[in-house]
mmCIF file of C-alpha atoms in Angstrom:
data_model
loop_
_atom_site.group_PDB
_atom_site.id
_atom_site.type_symbol
_atom_site.label_atom_id
_atom_site.label_comp_id
_atom_site.label_asym_id
_atom_site.label_seq_id
_atom_site.Cartn_x
_atom_site.Cartn_y
_atom_site.Cartn_z
ATOM 1 C CA MET A 114 6.724 7.863 -11.171
ATOM 2 C CA SER A 115 9.935 8.469 -10.079
ATOM 3 C CA VAL A 116 12.442 5.557 -9.974
ATOM 4 C CA PRO A 117 15.940 6.839 -9.050
ATOM 5 C CA SER A 118 18.739 4.545 -7.605
ATOM 6 C CA THR A 119 21.750 5.288 -5.343
ATOM 7 C CA ALA A 120 25.115 5.396 -6.720
ATOM 8 C CA ASP A 121 26.688 3.421 -4.481
ATOM 9 C CA SER A 122 24.116 0.810 -3.166
ATOM 10 C CA ASP A 123 21.516 -1.554 -4.377
ATOM 11 C CA LEU A 124 18.998 0.426 -2.686
ATOM 12 C CA GLY A 125 16.629 3.625 -4.483
ATOM 13 C CA GLU A 126 12.836 5.249 -4.352
ATOM 14 C CA VAL A 127 9.602 4.797 -5.932
ATOM 15 C CA THR A 128 7.234 7.649 -5.786
ATOM 16 C CA LEU A 129 3.273 6.992 -6.891
ATOM 17 C CA THR A 130 0.607 9.547 -7.070
ATOM 18 C CA ARG A 131 -2.797 8.909 -8.076
ATOM 19 C CA VAL A 132 -6.228 10.546 -7.548
ATOM 20 C CA PHE A 133 -9.525 8.312 -6.539
ATOM 21 C CA ASP A 134 -13.137 9.309 -6.428
ATOM 22 C CA ALA A 135 -13.884 9.333 -2.600
ATOM 23 C CA PRO A 136 -13.252 11.125 0.070
ATOM 24 C CA ARG A 137 -9.928 10.917 2.254
ATOM 25 C CA GLU A 138 -11.396 9.402 4.978
ATOM 26 C CA ARG A 139 -12.710 6.513 3.146
ATOM 27 C CA VAL A 140 -9.597 6.249 1.562
ATOM 28 C CA PHE A 141 -7.232 6.184 4.377
ATOM 29 C CA ARG A 142 -9.385 3.594 6.391
ATOM 30 C CA ALA A 143 -9.787 1.359 3.324
ATOM 31 C CA PHE A 144 -5.633 1.123 4.340
ATOM 32 C CA VAL A 145 -6.443 -0.111 7.899
ATOM 33 C CA GLU A 146 -9.395 -2.199 8.347
ATOM 34 C CA PRO A 147 -8.510 -6.037 6.842
ATOM 35 C CA GLY A 148 -11.649 -6.292 5.268
ATOM 36 C CA GLN A 149 -10.917 -3.615 2.587
ATOM 37 C CA LEU A 150 -7.504 -4.300 2.327
ATOM 38 C CA SER A 151 -8.322 -7.731 1.763
ATOM 39 C CA ARG A 152 -10.441 -6.432 -1.542
ATOM 40 C CA PHE A 153 -7.507 -4.637 -3.208
ATOM 41 C CA TRP A 154 -3.888 -4.848 -1.154
ATOM 42 C CA SER A 155 -2.669 -7.357 -3.753
ATOM 43 C CA PRO A 156 -0.863 -7.330 -8.071
ATOM 44 C CA ALA A 157 -2.785 -8.814 -10.290
ATOM 45 C CA GLY A 158 -2.734 -12.642 -9.949
ATOM 46 C CA THR A 159 -2.477 -12.975 -6.146
ATOM 47 C CA SER A 160 -4.719 -12.379 -3.483
ATOM 48 C CA LEU A 161 -4.873 -11.043 -0.107
ATOM 49 C CA PRO A 162 -6.999 -13.485 2.333
ATOM 50 C CA VAL A 163 -8.389 -11.519 5.495
ATOM 51 C CA GLU A 164 -7.542 -14.519 7.460
ATOM 52 C CA LYS A 165 -3.942 -13.603 6.714
ATOM 53 C CA ILE A 166 -3.885 -9.803 7.694
ATOM 54 C CA THR A 167 -2.684 -8.476 10.781
ATOM 55 C CA ILE A 168 -3.285 -4.721 11.393
ATOM 56 C CA ASP A 169 -2.605 -2.744 14.465
ATOM 57 C CA ALA A 170 -2.543 0.912 12.891
ATOM 58 C CA ARG A 171 -0.413 2.871 15.546
ATOM 59 C CA PRO A 172 3.355 3.918 15.749
ATOM 60 C CA GLY A 173 4.971 0.138 16.874
ATOM 61 C CA GLY A 174 2.384 -1.551 15.852
ATOM 62 C CA ALA A 175 2.002 -4.829 13.319
ATOM 63 C CA PHE A 176 1.256 -4.738 9.508
ATOM 64 C CA GLU A 177 1.661 -8.222 8.104
ATOM 65 C CA THR A 178 0.214 -9.853 5.060
ATOM 66 C CA VAL A 179 0.392 -13.014 2.920
ATOM 67 C CA MET A 180 -0.445 -12.796 -0.353
ATOM 68 C CA VAL A 181 -1.097 -16.154 -2.207
ATOM 69 C CA ALA A 182 -0.866 -16.899 -5.669
ATOM 70 C CA ASP A 183 -3.720 -17.811 -7.709
ATOM 71 C CA GLU A 184 -2.170 -19.872 -9.539
ATOM 72 C CA ASP A 185 -0.181 -22.506 -7.166
ATOM 73 C CA GLY A 186 -0.990 -21.046 -3.899
ATOM 74 C CA THR A 187 2.357 -19.914 -3.544
ATOM 75 C CA GLU A 188 2.433 -17.262 -0.020
ATOM 76 C CA TYR A 189 4.466 -14.181 -0.058
ATOM 77 C CA PRO A 190 4.744 -12.909 3.864
ATOM 78 C CA MET A 191 4.904 -9.223 4.655
ATOM 79 C CA SER A 192 6.233 -8.075 8.165
ATOM 80 C CA ALA A 193 6.226 -4.615 8.694
ATOM 81 C CA THR A 194 5.992 -1.606 12.071
ATOM 82 C CA TYR A 195 4.034 1.043 11.509
ATOM 83 C CA LEU A 196 6.343 4.375 12.244
ATOM 84 C CA GLU A 197 3.498 7.044 12.359
ATOM 85 C CA VAL A 198 -0.606 7.355 11.771
ATOM 86 C CA VAL A 199 -1.889 10.753 11.207
ATOM 87 C CA GLU A 200 -5.697 9.480 10.744
ATOM 88 C CA PRO A 201 -6.992 10.446 7.827
ATOM 89 C CA GLU A 202 -3.119 11.662 6.419
ATOM 90 C CA LYS A 203 -0.588 9.378 6.821
ATOM 91 C CA LEU A 204 0.870 5.586 7.071
ATOM 92 C CA SER A 205 4.136 5.289 7.733
ATOM 93 C CA PHE A 206 6.171 1.443 7.926
ATOM 94 C CA THR A 207 9.208 -0.029 7.567
ATOM 95 C CA VAL A 208 9.392 -3.738 6.507
ATOM 96 C CA GLY A 209 11.616 -5.131 9.055
ATOM 97 C CA ALA A 210 13.491 -7.817 6.391
ATOM 98 C CA VAL A 211 14.798 -4.972 3.958
ATOM 99 C CA GLY A 212 14.354 -1.563 6.042
ATOM 100 C CA LEU A 213 12.426 -0.367 3.460
ATOM 101 C CA ILE A 214 10.012 2.160 4.016
ATOM 102 C CA SER A 215 6.637 3.296 3.006
ATOM 103 C CA THR A 216 4.594 6.757 3.624
ATOM 104 C CA LEU A 217 1.426 6.902 2.091
ATOM 105 C CA THR A 218 -0.082 10.895 2.141
ATOM 106 C CA PHE A 219 -3.720 11.058 1.701
ATOM 107 C CA ALA A 220 -4.443 14.326 0.444
ATOM 108 C CA ASP A 221 -8.047 15.751 0.164
ATOM 109 C CA VAL A 222 -8.460 17.456 -3.326
ATOM 110 C CA ASP A 223 -12.158 18.895 -3.786
ATOM 111 C CA GLY A 224 -13.689 16.356 -2.125
ATOM 112 C CA LYS A 225 -11.101 13.073 -3.937
ATOM 113 C CA THR A 226 -8.174 11.683 -2.290
ATOM 114 C CA GLU A 227 -4.471 12.578 -4.091
ATOM 115 C CA LEU A 228 -2.581 9.394 -2.444
ATOM 116 C CA THR A 229 0.656 9.530 -3.071
ATOM 117 C CA VAL A 230 2.777 6.799 -1.948
ATOM 118 C CA HIS A 231 6.625 7.159 -1.215
ATOM 119 C CA GLN A 232 8.569 4.589 -0.681
ATOM 120 C CA THR A 233 12.895 4.556 0.298
ATOM 121 C CA ASN A 234 15.510 1.870 0.664
ATOM 122 C CA VAL A 235 13.767 0.081 -1.949
ATOM 123 C CA PRO A 236 15.715 -3.067 -3.809
ATOM 124 C CA ALA A 237 16.547 -3.105 -7.306
ATOM 125 C CA MET A 238 14.070 -6.054 -7.832
ATOM 126 C CA LEU A 239 10.907 -3.952 -6.138
ATOM 127 C CA ARG A 240 11.784 -1.262 -8.317
ATOM 128 C CA THR A 241 11.421 -3.239 -11.761
ATOM 129 C CA PRO A 242 8.415 -1.922 -14.142
ATOM 130 C CA GLU A 243 7.085 -4.902 -13.103
ATOM 131 C CA ALA A 244 7.216 -4.250 -9.317
ATOM 132 C CA VAL A 245 5.921 -1.078 -10.058
ATOM 133 C CA ALA A 246 2.609 -2.258 -12.238
ATOM 134 C CA GLY A 247 1.936 -4.426 -9.375
ATOM 135 C CA LEU A 248 1.633 -0.991 -7.365
ATOM 136 C CA HIS A 249 -0.925 0.226 -10.199
ATOM 137 C CA SER A 250 -2.909 -2.762 -10.156
ATOM 138 C CA SER A 251 -3.622 -2.656 -6.408
ATOM 139 C CA PHE A 252 -4.784 0.761 -7.296
ATOM 140 C CA ASP A 253 -6.876 -0.203 -10.091
ATOM 141 C CA GLN A 254 -8.392 -2.588 -7.870
ATOM 142 C CA LEU A 255 -9.348 -0.137 -5.177
ATOM 143 C CA VAL A 256 -10.993 1.809 -7.219
ATOM 144 C CA GLU A 257 -13.196 -0.391 -8.334
ATOM 145 C CA HIS A 258 -13.535 -1.463 -4.368
ATOM 146 C CA LEU A 259 -14.645 2.087 -4.021
ATOM 147 C CA ALA A 260 -16.770 2.340 -6.589
ATOM 148 C CA ARG A 261 -18.703 -0.775 -5.044
ATOM 149 C CA THR A 262 -18.542 0.297 -1.556
ATOM 150 C CA ALA A 263 -20.248 3.654 -2.003
#
């Protein structure tokens, strides 16, 4: 994990890499199919109802989610626009309100998938250990989802 920040702003970068025991086509599909995304793309303590997901996986298409806190029902909307979609290799999107850019790269490694998430223009509040742990918990849930659907 890399979490450097720039000296003259409150923006920085985050890079996470994880290997999944599934072909990259399966891992890629999990990120562009609402029924699959709803099963893992929310940190522990939240859920992502499938009816609150919009995925139009093409450059210029919408990527919108509303995570819901399990404890009190607080909603956390996210609205992004796809910049690049290269199936099954790459997804890139920008979160409009912040200007954060996430690039997900799916590499085939002997039948497994190495997923690298690289984010730029990341505000300090999204670079905290807790925020990074939230991404890791989503990946933990993806491992479980892939195992259940193998």
